Amino acid sequence: MIPSFILFFATLLSLLFAVHYVAYKTLVSIFVLTNVQLVLWLKVIFILLTLSFIVSSILTRNYDTFLTRLFYTMSVVWLGFLLYLFLAGVIYGLIVYVSLYLIPSIPALLIGRVLIVIAVLVGVYGLLNARDIKTTEVTMWLPNLPDSWKGRKAVFISDVHLGQVNGVKFSRKVVNKIQEINPDLILNAGDFYDGPKVDPVSVAKPFSELRPPLGHFYVAGNHEEYGDTPGFMAAVKSFGFTVLNNEKVEVDGLQIAGVDYVTTTKQAEFERILKDIKLEEDKPSLLIKHVPLNLETAEEAGVDLQVSGHTHRAQVFPLSLITKAVYKGYDYGLKPLGALQVLVTSGAGTWGPPLRVGTKSEIVVITFK
């Protein structure tokens, strides 16, 4: 039996090879490359690019240096551009088919070159857009919420993904935005760290300055499990985060519960944990859960509001159509499910390609009424 990690890498490598092959053939065709030496060099470059993400990912699991950060960043930036070069290639292939069999007068080569230019411009826009952290305002009503909560603000963040791409400068940018909001409390839904090797204290040091009067509540996401989990947890605790590990606290009449990713992936286990937390029906409840799955379980347990991240809304269109289908419409925004309100953020940071097209990097501000 083939080990799962070998099967995963074989599948990933096959997919990367196929997408790179389409992009390579598209460039050769569109720009009519006939020089044998030039085509050979292009083949070598695309083979190296095919391997770059896997190699850089392996290196960053064990090393945190300027060169590994640069190599990994370049490889994931390329993946973002590759997606749109691949889509341009697919569209170009359809246009060539139409020009050959249906409408011969279509200037296929010219359209193909325009598509390549558009693909590159979309990639550049995606890079810039991902670094522009926006603020999303949400007004929230919860049943039985004490009057003392009227007008209070909570900052809700998720998926900061501090690591090889998003470093201490990105931390500073996020913290500055939060300080401008001056919230009463912070809700942090995990994937605070990206997972690869990094100094968890130095990369997130600016977050130690955030001391909201009602607390900073945090749950672990799946990416905290990909690296130095004990180191990550020790770091966030040193910053003053309250780590909610399948437990609840009460803050001025509001029950704030938090569950971690690992122990809540299975519905039965999630049900048991919520039962053990023992939410009180006559008090408002807020659940921090990294992934917006098993929502019916939270609704049945009497949760009033669940805040989640994880989906990133796929970061780039058209992949956002996939997350919308996978999470049954609960991949982004504020939506009801019976008596439960579900608030999902697209995240403050990025994983993999640091691009956002059709989505936004955001900090959500919840104003209670």
mmCIF file of C-alpha atoms in Angstrom, residues 14-350:
data_model
loop_
_atom_site.group_PDB
_atom_site.id
_atom_site.type_symbol
_atom_site.label_atom_id
_atom_site.label_comp_id
_atom_site.label_asym_id
_atom_site.label_seq_id
_atom_site.Cartn_x
_atom_site.Cartn_y
_atom_site.Cartn_z
ATOM 1 C CA SER A 14 1.029 15.517 -11.510
ATOM 2 C CA LEU A 15 -1.382 18.446 -11.199
ATOM 3 C CA LEU A 16 1.436 20.997 -11.218
ATOM 4 C CA PHE A 17 2.991 19.329 -14.263
ATOM 5 C CA ALA A 18 -0.298 19.364 -16.174
ATOM 6 C CA VAL A 19 -0.995 23.042 -15.457
ATOM 7 C CA HIS A 20 2.588 24.050 -16.295
ATOM 8 C CA TYR A 21 2.425 22.030 -19.509
ATOM 9 C CA VAL A 22 -0.694 23.901 -20.655
ATOM 10 C CA ALA A 23 0.939 27.261 -19.846
ATOM 11 C CA TYR A 24 4.159 26.251 -21.638
ATOM 12 C CA LYS A 25 2.373 25.060 -24.786
ATOM 13 C CA THR A 26 0.253 28.210 -24.798
ATOM 14 C CA LEU A 27 3.303 30.515 -24.706
ATOM 15 C CA VAL A 28 5.070 28.539 -27.446
ATOM 16 C CA SER A 29 1.984 28.663 -29.660
ATOM 17 C CA ILE A 30 0.939 32.275 -29.059
ATOM 18 C CA PHE A 31 4.402 33.750 -29.571
ATOM 19 C CA VAL A 32 5.264 31.274 -32.380
ATOM 20 C CA LEU A 33 8.517 30.204 -30.762
ATOM 21 C CA THR A 34 10.529 28.191 -33.284
ATOM 22 C CA ASN A 35 14.088 28.767 -32.086
ATOM 23 C CA VAL A 36 15.165 25.334 -30.828
ATOM 24 C CA GLN A 37 17.533 26.691 -28.168
ATOM 25 C CA LEU A 38 14.955 29.144 -26.843
ATOM 26 C CA VAL A 39 12.275 26.456 -26.646
ATOM 27 C CA LEU A 40 14.694 24.144 -24.840
ATOM 28 C CA TRP A 41 15.477 26.816 -22.238
ATOM 29 C CA LEU A 42 11.776 27.460 -21.790
ATOM 30 C CA LYS A 43 11.227 23.737 -21.156
ATOM 31 C CA VAL A 44 13.968 23.711 -18.517
ATOM 32 C CA ILE A 45 12.537 26.813 -16.836
ATOM 33 C CA PHE A 46 9.037 25.323 -16.695
ATOM 34 C CA ILE A 47 10.339 22.041 -15.297
ATOM 35 C CA LEU A 48 12.139 23.956 -12.541
ATOM 36 C CA LEU A 49 9.038 26.036 -11.878
ATOM 37 C CA THR A 50 6.973 22.846 -11.641
ATOM 38 C CA LEU A 51 9.243 21.590 -8.864
ATOM 39 C CA SER A 52 9.774 24.942 -7.127
ATOM 40 C CA PHE A 53 6.708 24.929 -4.867
ATOM 41 C CA ILE A 54 7.286 21.395 -3.553
ATOM 42 C CA VAL A 55 11.022 21.952 -3.014
ATOM 43 C CA SER A 56 10.540 25.330 -1.321
ATOM 44 C CA SER A 57 7.777 23.903 0.890
ATOM 45 C CA ILE A 58 10.088 21.102 2.057
ATOM 46 C CA LEU A 59 12.917 23.553 2.754
ATOM 47 C CA THR A 60 10.740 25.927 4.782
ATOM 48 C CA ARG A 61 9.637 23.064 7.008
ATOM 49 C CA ASN A 62 13.196 22.911 8.329
ATOM 50 C CA TYR A 63 14.833 26.277 7.672
ATOM 51 C CA ASP A 64 13.957 29.930 8.229
ATOM 52 C CA THR A 65 16.517 32.047 6.388
ATOM 53 C CA PHE A 66 16.419 34.954 3.987
ATOM 54 C CA LEU A 67 17.048 32.584 1.063
ATOM 55 C CA THR A 68 14.318 30.090 2.022
ATOM 56 C CA ARG A 69 11.818 32.920 2.518
ATOM 57 C CA LEU A 70 12.760 34.411 -0.853
ATOM 58 C CA PHE A 71 12.601 31.051 -2.642
ATOM 59 C CA TYR A 72 9.249 30.125 -1.108
ATOM 60 C CA THR A 73 7.752 33.568 -1.774
ATOM 61 C CA MET A 74 8.846 33.503 -5.404
ATOM 62 C CA SER A 75 7.460 29.990 -5.893
ATOM 63 C CA VAL A 76 4.021 30.815 -4.480
ATOM 64 C CA VAL A 77 3.820 34.141 -6.314
ATOM 65 C CA TRP A 78 4.500 32.208 -9.512
ATOM 66 C CA LEU A 79 1.656 29.797 -8.673
ATOM 67 C CA GLY A 80 -0.736 32.746 -8.529
ATOM 68 C CA PHE A 81 0.333 33.993 -11.947
ATOM 69 C CA LEU A 82 0.326 30.430 -13.282
ATOM 70 C CA LEU A 83 -3.376 30.053 -12.514
ATOM 71 C CA TYR A 84 -4.282 32.943 -14.805
ATOM 72 C CA LEU A 85 -1.787 31.901 -17.482
ATOM 73 C CA PHE A 86 -3.431 28.462 -17.393
ATOM 74 C CA LEU A 87 -6.917 29.990 -17.712
ATOM 75 C CA ALA A 88 -5.662 32.162 -20.566
ATOM 76 C CA GLY A 89 -4.347 28.996 -22.231
ATOM 77 C CA VAL A 90 -7.664 27.190 -21.875
ATOM 78 C CA ILE A 91 -9.590 30.144 -23.338
ATOM 79 C CA TYR A 92 -7.026 30.458 -26.141
ATOM 80 C CA GLY A 93 -7.447 26.766 -26.951
ATOM 81 C CA LEU A 94 -11.206 27.249 -27.303
ATOM 82 C CA ILE A 95 -10.657 30.264 -29.557
ATOM 83 C CA VAL A 96 -8.262 28.281 -31.774
ATOM 84 C CA TYR A 97 -10.868 25.531 -32.085
ATOM 85 C CA VAL A 98 -13.518 28.063 -33.104
ATOM 86 C CA SER A 99 -11.155 29.703 -35.625
ATOM 87 C CA LEU A 100 -10.271 26.343 -37.174
ATOM 88 C CA TYR A 101 -13.744 24.837 -37.420
ATOM 89 C CA LEU A 102 -16.362 27.551 -37.084
ATOM 90 C CA ILE A 103 -15.201 31.119 -37.699
ATOM 91 C CA PRO A 104 -11.888 31.229 -39.627
ATOM 92 C CA SER A 105 -11.722 35.036 -39.543
ATOM 93 C CA ILE A 106 -11.111 35.182 -35.776
ATOM 94 C CA PRO A 107 -7.584 36.600 -35.059
ATOM 95 C CA ALA A 108 -6.686 33.815 -32.630
ATOM 96 C CA LEU A 109 -3.012 34.772 -32.160
ATOM 97 C CA LEU A 110 -3.822 38.395 -31.391
ATOM 98 C CA ILE A 111 -6.524 37.432 -28.910
ATOM 99 C CA GLY A 112 -4.146 34.929 -27.309
ATOM 100 C CA ARG A 113 -1.484 37.588 -26.776
ATOM 101 C CA VAL A 114 -4.058 39.934 -25.282
ATOM 102 C CA LEU A 115 -5.132 37.133 -22.921
ATOM 103 C CA ILE A 116 -1.528 36.673 -21.740
ATOM 104 C CA VAL A 117 -1.223 40.388 -21.017
ATOM 105 C CA ILE A 118 -4.518 40.318 -19.117
ATOM 106 C CA ALA A 119 -3.363 37.276 -17.110
ATOM 107 C CA VAL A 120 -0.177 39.077 -16.042
ATOM 108 C CA LEU A 121 -2.083 42.262 -15.151
ATOM 109 C CA VAL A 122 -4.599 40.279 -13.092
ATOM 110 C CA GLY A 123 -1.695 38.668 -11.248
ATOM 111 C CA VAL A 124 -0.130 42.049 -10.469
ATOM 112 C CA TYR A 125 -3.493 43.371 -9.278
ATOM 113 C CA GLY A 126 -3.919 40.295 -7.092
ATOM 114 C CA LEU A 127 -0.553 40.893 -5.411
ATOM 115 C CA LEU A 128 -1.389 44.511 -4.619
ATOM 116 C CA ASN A 129 -4.956 43.772 -3.550
ATOM 117 C CA ALA A 130 -3.861 41.067 -1.088
ATOM 118 C CA ARG A 131 -1.696 43.594 0.786
ATOM 119 C CA ASP A 132 -4.524 46.118 1.076
ATOM 120 C CA ILE A 133 -6.201 45.036 4.324
ATOM 121 C CA LYS A 134 -9.758 46.314 4.427
ATOM 122 C CA THR A 135 -12.197 46.762 7.300
ATOM 123 C CA THR A 136 -15.607 45.099 7.084
ATOM 124 C CA GLU A 137 -18.318 46.452 9.399
ATOM 125 C CA VAL A 138 -21.013 44.160 10.818
ATOM 126 C CA THR A 139 -23.794 45.082 13.255
ATOM 127 C CA MET A 140 -24.814 42.198 15.479
ATOM 128 C CA TRP A 141 -27.849 41.514 17.685
ATOM 129 C CA LEU A 142 -27.818 38.555 20.053
ATOM 130 C CA PRO A 143 -30.772 37.369 22.162
ATOM 131 C CA ASN A 144 -30.553 38.208 25.890
ATOM 132 C CA LEU A 145 -27.437 40.303 25.355
ATOM 133 C CA PRO A 146 -27.012 42.645 28.364
ATOM 134 C CA ASP A 147 -27.491 46.372 27.768
ATOM 135 C CA SER A 148 -23.857 46.923 28.733
ATOM 136 C CA TRP A 149 -22.871 45.451 25.354
ATOM 137 C CA LYS A 150 -24.699 48.135 23.367
ATOM 138 C CA GLY A 151 -22.193 49.888 21.122
ATOM 139 C CA ARG A 152 -19.261 47.697 22.101
ATOM 140 C CA LYS A 153 -16.947 46.607 19.305
ATOM 141 C CA ALA A 154 -15.192 43.322 18.693
ATOM 142 C CA VAL A 155 -12.481 42.836 16.105
ATOM 143 C CA PHE A 156 -12.773 39.442 14.439
ATOM 144 C CA ILE A 157 -9.656 38.186 12.636
ATOM 145 C CA SER A 158 -8.617 34.863 11.187
ATOM 146 C CA ASP A 159 -5.985 33.348 8.891
ATOM 147 C CA VAL A 160 -3.190 35.857 9.418
ATOM 148 C CA HIS A 161 -0.751 33.110 8.355
ATOM 149 C CA LEU A 162 2.428 34.542 9.814
ATOM 150 C CA GLY A 163 5.465 32.757 8.466
ATOM 151 C CA GLN A 164 7.740 32.793 5.435
ATOM 152 C CA VAL A 165 5.623 35.214 3.358
ATOM 153 C CA ASN A 166 3.779 37.262 5.985
ATOM 154 C CA GLY A 167 6.457 38.413 8.413
ATOM 155 C CA VAL A 168 6.789 40.954 11.182
ATOM 156 C CA LYS A 169 6.019 43.858 8.801
ATOM 157 C CA PHE A 170 2.683 42.248 8.017
ATOM 158 C CA SER A 171 2.082 41.767 11.750
ATOM 159 C CA ARG A 172 2.686 45.464 12.268
ATOM 160 C CA LYS A 173 0.252 46.365 9.500
ATOM 161 C CA VAL A 174 -2.535 44.219 11.000
ATOM 162 C CA VAL A 175 -1.885 45.501 14.527
ATOM 163 C CA ASN A 176 -1.921 49.128 13.382
ATOM 164 C CA LYS A 177 -5.327 48.595 11.767
ATOM 165 C CA ILE A 178 -6.680 47.014 14.950
ATOM 166 C CA GLN A 179 -5.289 49.800 17.109
ATOM 167 C CA GLU A 180 -7.093 52.349 14.950
ATOM 168 C CA ILE A 181 -10.371 50.514 15.632
ATOM 169 C CA ASN A 182 -9.652 50.343 19.382
ATOM 170 C CA PRO A 183 -11.960 47.339 20.016
ATOM 171 C CA ASP A 184 -13.337 46.175 23.350
ATOM 172 C CA LEU A 185 -12.341 42.585 22.577
ATOM 173 C CA ILE A 186 -10.689 40.513 19.849
ATOM 174 C CA LEU A 187 -11.913 37.195 18.446
ATOM 175 C CA ASN A 188 -9.205 35.197 16.672
ATOM 176 C CA ALA A 189 -10.300 32.101 14.727
ATOM 177 C CA GLY A 190 -6.917 30.506 14.122
ATOM 178 C CA ASP A 191 -4.314 29.922 11.420
ATOM 179 C CA PHE A 192 -2.500 32.775 13.102
ATOM 180 C CA TYR A 193 0.701 31.025 12.035
ATOM 181 C CA ASP A 194 1.299 29.503 8.618
ATOM 182 C CA GLY A 195 3.072 26.365 9.838
ATOM 183 C CA PRO A 196 6.586 26.383 8.317
ATOM 184 C CA LYS A 197 9.612 26.957 10.539
ATOM 185 C CA VAL A 198 9.655 30.465 11.992
ATOM 186 C CA ASP A 199 10.408 32.241 15.272
ATOM 187 C CA PRO A 200 6.819 32.469 16.585
ATOM 188 C CA VAL A 201 7.580 35.291 19.005
ATOM 189 C CA SER A 202 9.554 37.655 16.771
ATOM 190 C CA VAL A 203 7.280 37.275 13.712
ATOM 191 C CA ALA A 204 4.190 38.185 15.768
ATOM 192 C CA LYS A 205 5.753 40.555 18.332
ATOM 193 C CA PRO A 206 3.511 43.559 17.475
ATOM 194 C CA PHE A 207 0.469 41.586 18.674
ATOM 195 C CA SER A 208 1.801 41.827 22.232
ATOM 196 C CA GLU A 209 0.747 45.490 22.133
ATOM 197 C CA LEU A 210 -2.929 44.562 21.783
ATOM 198 C CA ARG A 211 -4.588 44.443 25.200
ATOM 199 C CA PRO A 212 -8.323 45.003 24.642
ATOM 200 C CA PRO A 213 -10.169 45.554 27.944
ATOM 201 C CA LEU A 214 -12.460 42.519 27.519
ATOM 202 C CA GLY A 215 -9.777 40.149 26.236
ATOM 203 C CA HIS A 216 -8.255 38.563 23.134
ATOM 204 C CA PHE A 217 -9.783 35.103 22.590
ATOM 205 C CA TYR A 218 -8.076 32.623 20.293
ATOM 206 C CA VAL A 219 -8.582 29.102 18.934
ATOM 207 C CA ALA A 220 -6.071 27.023 16.996
ATOM 208 C CA GLY A 221 -6.588 26.343 13.290
ATOM 209 C CA ASN A 222 -5.262 23.543 11.118
ATOM 210 C CA HIS A 223 -2.033 25.364 10.204
ATOM 211 C CA GLU A 224 -0.938 25.555 13.827
ATOM 212 C CA GLU A 225 -0.768 21.768 13.610
ATOM 213 C CA TYR A 226 1.652 21.819 10.655
ATOM 214 C CA GLY A 227 4.625 23.136 12.605
ATOM 215 C CA ASP A 228 5.846 23.808 16.135
ATOM 216 C CA THR A 229 2.439 23.602 17.839
ATOM 217 C CA PRO A 230 3.757 23.916 21.436
ATOM 218 C CA GLY A 231 5.914 26.879 20.378
ATOM 219 C CA PHE A 232 2.976 28.567 18.657
ATOM 220 C CA MET A 233 0.730 28.121 21.705
ATOM 221 C CA ALA A 234 3.393 29.373 24.108
ATOM 222 C CA ALA A 235 3.927 32.465 21.931
ATOM 223 C CA VAL A 236 0.270 33.499 21.706
ATOM 224 C CA LYS A 237 -0.153 33.015 25.460
ATOM 225 C CA SER A 238 2.863 35.270 26.052
ATOM 226 C CA PHE A 239 1.121 37.959 23.985
ATOM 227 C CA GLY A 240 -1.897 37.844 26.301
ATOM 228 C CA PHE A 241 -4.186 35.748 24.098
ATOM 229 C CA THR A 242 -6.731 33.635 25.975
ATOM 230 C CA VAL A 243 -6.549 30.240 24.273
ATOM 231 C CA LEU A 244 -9.944 28.549 24.306
ATOM 232 C CA ASN A 245 -9.348 24.832 23.948
ATOM 233 C CA ASN A 246 -12.846 23.326 23.898
ATOM 234 C CA GLU A 247 -14.023 25.535 26.741
ATOM 235 C CA LYS A 248 -15.960 28.700 27.461
ATOM 236 C CA VAL A 249 -15.586 31.889 29.442
ATOM 237 C CA GLU A 250 -18.242 34.427 30.391
ATOM 238 C CA VAL A 251 -17.545 38.075 29.673
ATOM 239 C CA ASP A 252 -20.072 40.480 31.158
ATOM 240 C CA GLY A 253 -22.990 38.108 30.497
ATOM 241 C CA LEU A 254 -21.809 36.866 27.069
ATOM 242 C CA GLN A 255 -20.701 33.237 26.823
ATOM 243 C CA ILE A 256 -17.633 32.977 24.563
ATOM 244 C CA ALA A 257 -16.767 29.393 23.663
ATOM 245 C CA GLY A 258 -13.849 28.195 21.574
ATOM 246 C CA VAL A 259 -13.024 24.851 20.005
ATOM 247 C CA ASP A 260 -9.795 23.852 18.310
ATOM 248 C CA TYR A 261 -9.523 22.407 14.829
ATOM 249 C CA VAL A 262 -8.132 18.956 15.557
ATOM 250 C CA THR A 263 -10.782 17.733 17.980
ATOM 251 C CA THR A 264 -13.792 19.121 16.129
ATOM 252 C CA THR A 265 -13.291 17.791 12.612
ATOM 253 C CA LYS A 266 -15.663 14.890 13.308
ATOM 254 C CA GLN A 267 -19.306 15.706 13.974
ATOM 255 C CA ALA A 268 -19.727 13.234 16.847
ATOM 256 C CA GLU A 269 -16.716 14.642 18.673
ATOM 257 C CA PHE A 270 -17.930 18.194 18.063
ATOM 258 C CA GLU A 271 -21.321 17.299 19.513
ATOM 259 C CA ARG A 272 -19.689 15.837 22.604
ATOM 260 C CA ILE A 273 -17.473 18.872 23.131
ATOM 261 C CA LEU A 274 -20.389 21.314 22.855
ATOM 262 C CA LYS A 275 -22.323 19.193 25.336
ATOM 263 C CA ASP A 276 -19.395 19.278 27.759
ATOM 264 C CA ILE A 277 -19.054 23.054 27.391
ATOM 265 C CA LYS A 278 -22.626 23.371 28.728
ATOM 266 C CA LEU A 279 -23.910 26.562 27.157
ATOM 267 C CA GLU A 280 -26.676 28.204 29.199
ATOM 268 C CA GLU A 281 -29.831 28.820 27.159
ATOM 269 C CA ASP A 282 -30.813 32.042 28.943
ATOM 270 C CA LYS A 283 -27.489 33.739 28.134
ATOM 271 C CA PRO A 284 -26.179 34.789 24.720
ATOM 272 C CA SER A 285 -23.458 32.579 23.267
ATOM 273 C CA LEU A 286 -20.678 33.106 20.747
ATOM 274 C CA LEU A 287 -18.616 30.226 19.353
ATOM 275 C CA ILE A 288 -15.167 30.650 17.802
ATOM 276 C CA LYS A 289 -14.499 27.733 15.437
ATOM 277 C CA HIS A 290 -11.882 27.748 12.720
ATOM 278 C CA VAL A 291 -13.857 25.909 10.025
ATOM 279 C CA PRO A 292 -17.532 26.621 9.151
ATOM 280 C CA LEU A 293 -18.549 22.963 9.027
ATOM 281 C CA ASN A 294 -21.120 20.988 11.046
ATOM 282 C CA LEU A 295 -23.094 24.186 11.476
ATOM 283 C CA GLU A 296 -26.277 22.258 12.233
ATOM 284 C CA THR A 297 -24.540 20.815 15.288
ATOM 285 C CA ALA A 298 -23.765 24.299 16.609
ATOM 286 C CA GLU A 299 -27.326 25.430 15.922
ATOM 287 C CA GLU A 300 -28.778 22.430 17.757
ATOM 288 C CA ALA A 301 -26.493 23.126 20.723
ATOM 289 C CA GLY A 302 -28.036 26.576 21.088
ATOM 290 C CA VAL A 303 -25.133 28.677 19.792
ATOM 291 C CA ASP A 304 -26.335 32.168 18.839
ATOM 292 C CA LEU A 305 -23.332 33.285 16.773
ATOM 293 C CA GLN A 306 -20.476 31.286 15.250
ATOM 294 C CA VAL A 307 -17.427 33.090 13.854
ATOM 295 C CA SER A 308 -15.135 31.153 11.510
ATOM 296 C CA GLY A 309 -12.413 31.575 8.920
ATOM 297 C CA HIS A 310 -10.377 28.969 7.036
ATOM 298 C CA THR A 311 -12.040 29.279 3.622
ATOM 299 C CA HIS A 312 -10.134 32.425 2.508
ATOM 300 C CA ARG A 313 -13.016 32.532 0.039
ATOM 301 C CA ALA A 314 -10.386 30.695 -2.045
ATOM 302 C CA GLN A 315 -8.470 34.018 -2.343
ATOM 303 C CA VAL A 316 -8.844 34.103 -6.128
ATOM 304 C CA PHE A 317 -11.689 33.902 -8.615
ATOM 305 C CA PRO A 318 -12.840 31.517 -10.089
ATOM 306 C CA LEU A 319 -11.686 29.165 -7.294
ATOM 307 C CA SER A 320 -14.081 31.007 -4.976
ATOM 308 C CA LEU A 321 -16.890 29.172 -6.769
ATOM 309 C CA ILE A 322 -15.452 25.935 -5.360
ATOM 310 C CA THR A 323 -15.397 27.134 -1.746
ATOM 311 C CA LYS A 324 -18.957 28.378 -2.126
ATOM 312 C CA ALA A 325 -20.032 24.887 -3.192
ATOM 313 C CA VAL A 326 -17.947 23.028 -0.590
ATOM 314 C CA TYR A 327 -19.223 25.127 2.316
ATOM 315 C CA LYS A 328 -22.768 25.281 0.949
ATOM 316 C CA GLY A 329 -22.840 29.062 0.735
ATOM 317 C CA TYR A 330 -21.308 29.567 4.188
ATOM 318 C CA ASP A 331 -17.841 30.310 2.837
ATOM 319 C CA TYR A 332 -18.091 34.057 3.442
ATOM 320 C CA GLY A 333 -20.208 36.722 5.085
ATOM 321 C CA LEU A 334 -22.990 36.789 7.664
ATOM 322 C CA LYS A 335 -25.791 34.283 7.069
ATOM 323 C CA PRO A 336 -28.469 32.663 9.252
ATOM 324 C CA LEU A 337 -28.990 28.959 9.830
ATOM 325 C CA GLY A 338 -32.155 28.613 11.865
ATOM 326 C CA ALA A 339 -31.519 30.438 15.132
ATOM 327 C CA LEU A 340 -27.752 30.407 14.513
ATOM 328 C CA GLN A 341 -25.955 33.330 12.870
ATOM 329 C CA VAL A 342 -22.798 32.342 10.992
ATOM 330 C CA LEU A 343 -20.091 34.924 10.302
ATOM 331 C CA VAL A 344 -17.227 33.778 8.065
ATOM 332 C CA THR A 345 -14.281 35.989 7.181
ATOM 333 C CA SER A 346 -12.055 35.717 4.113
ATOM 334 C CA GLY A 347 -9.074 36.270 6.420
ATOM 335 C CA ALA A 348 -6.492 38.959 7.040
ATOM 336 C CA GLY A 349 -3.604 37.137 5.387
ATOM 337 C CA THR A 350 -3.010 34.621 2.620
#
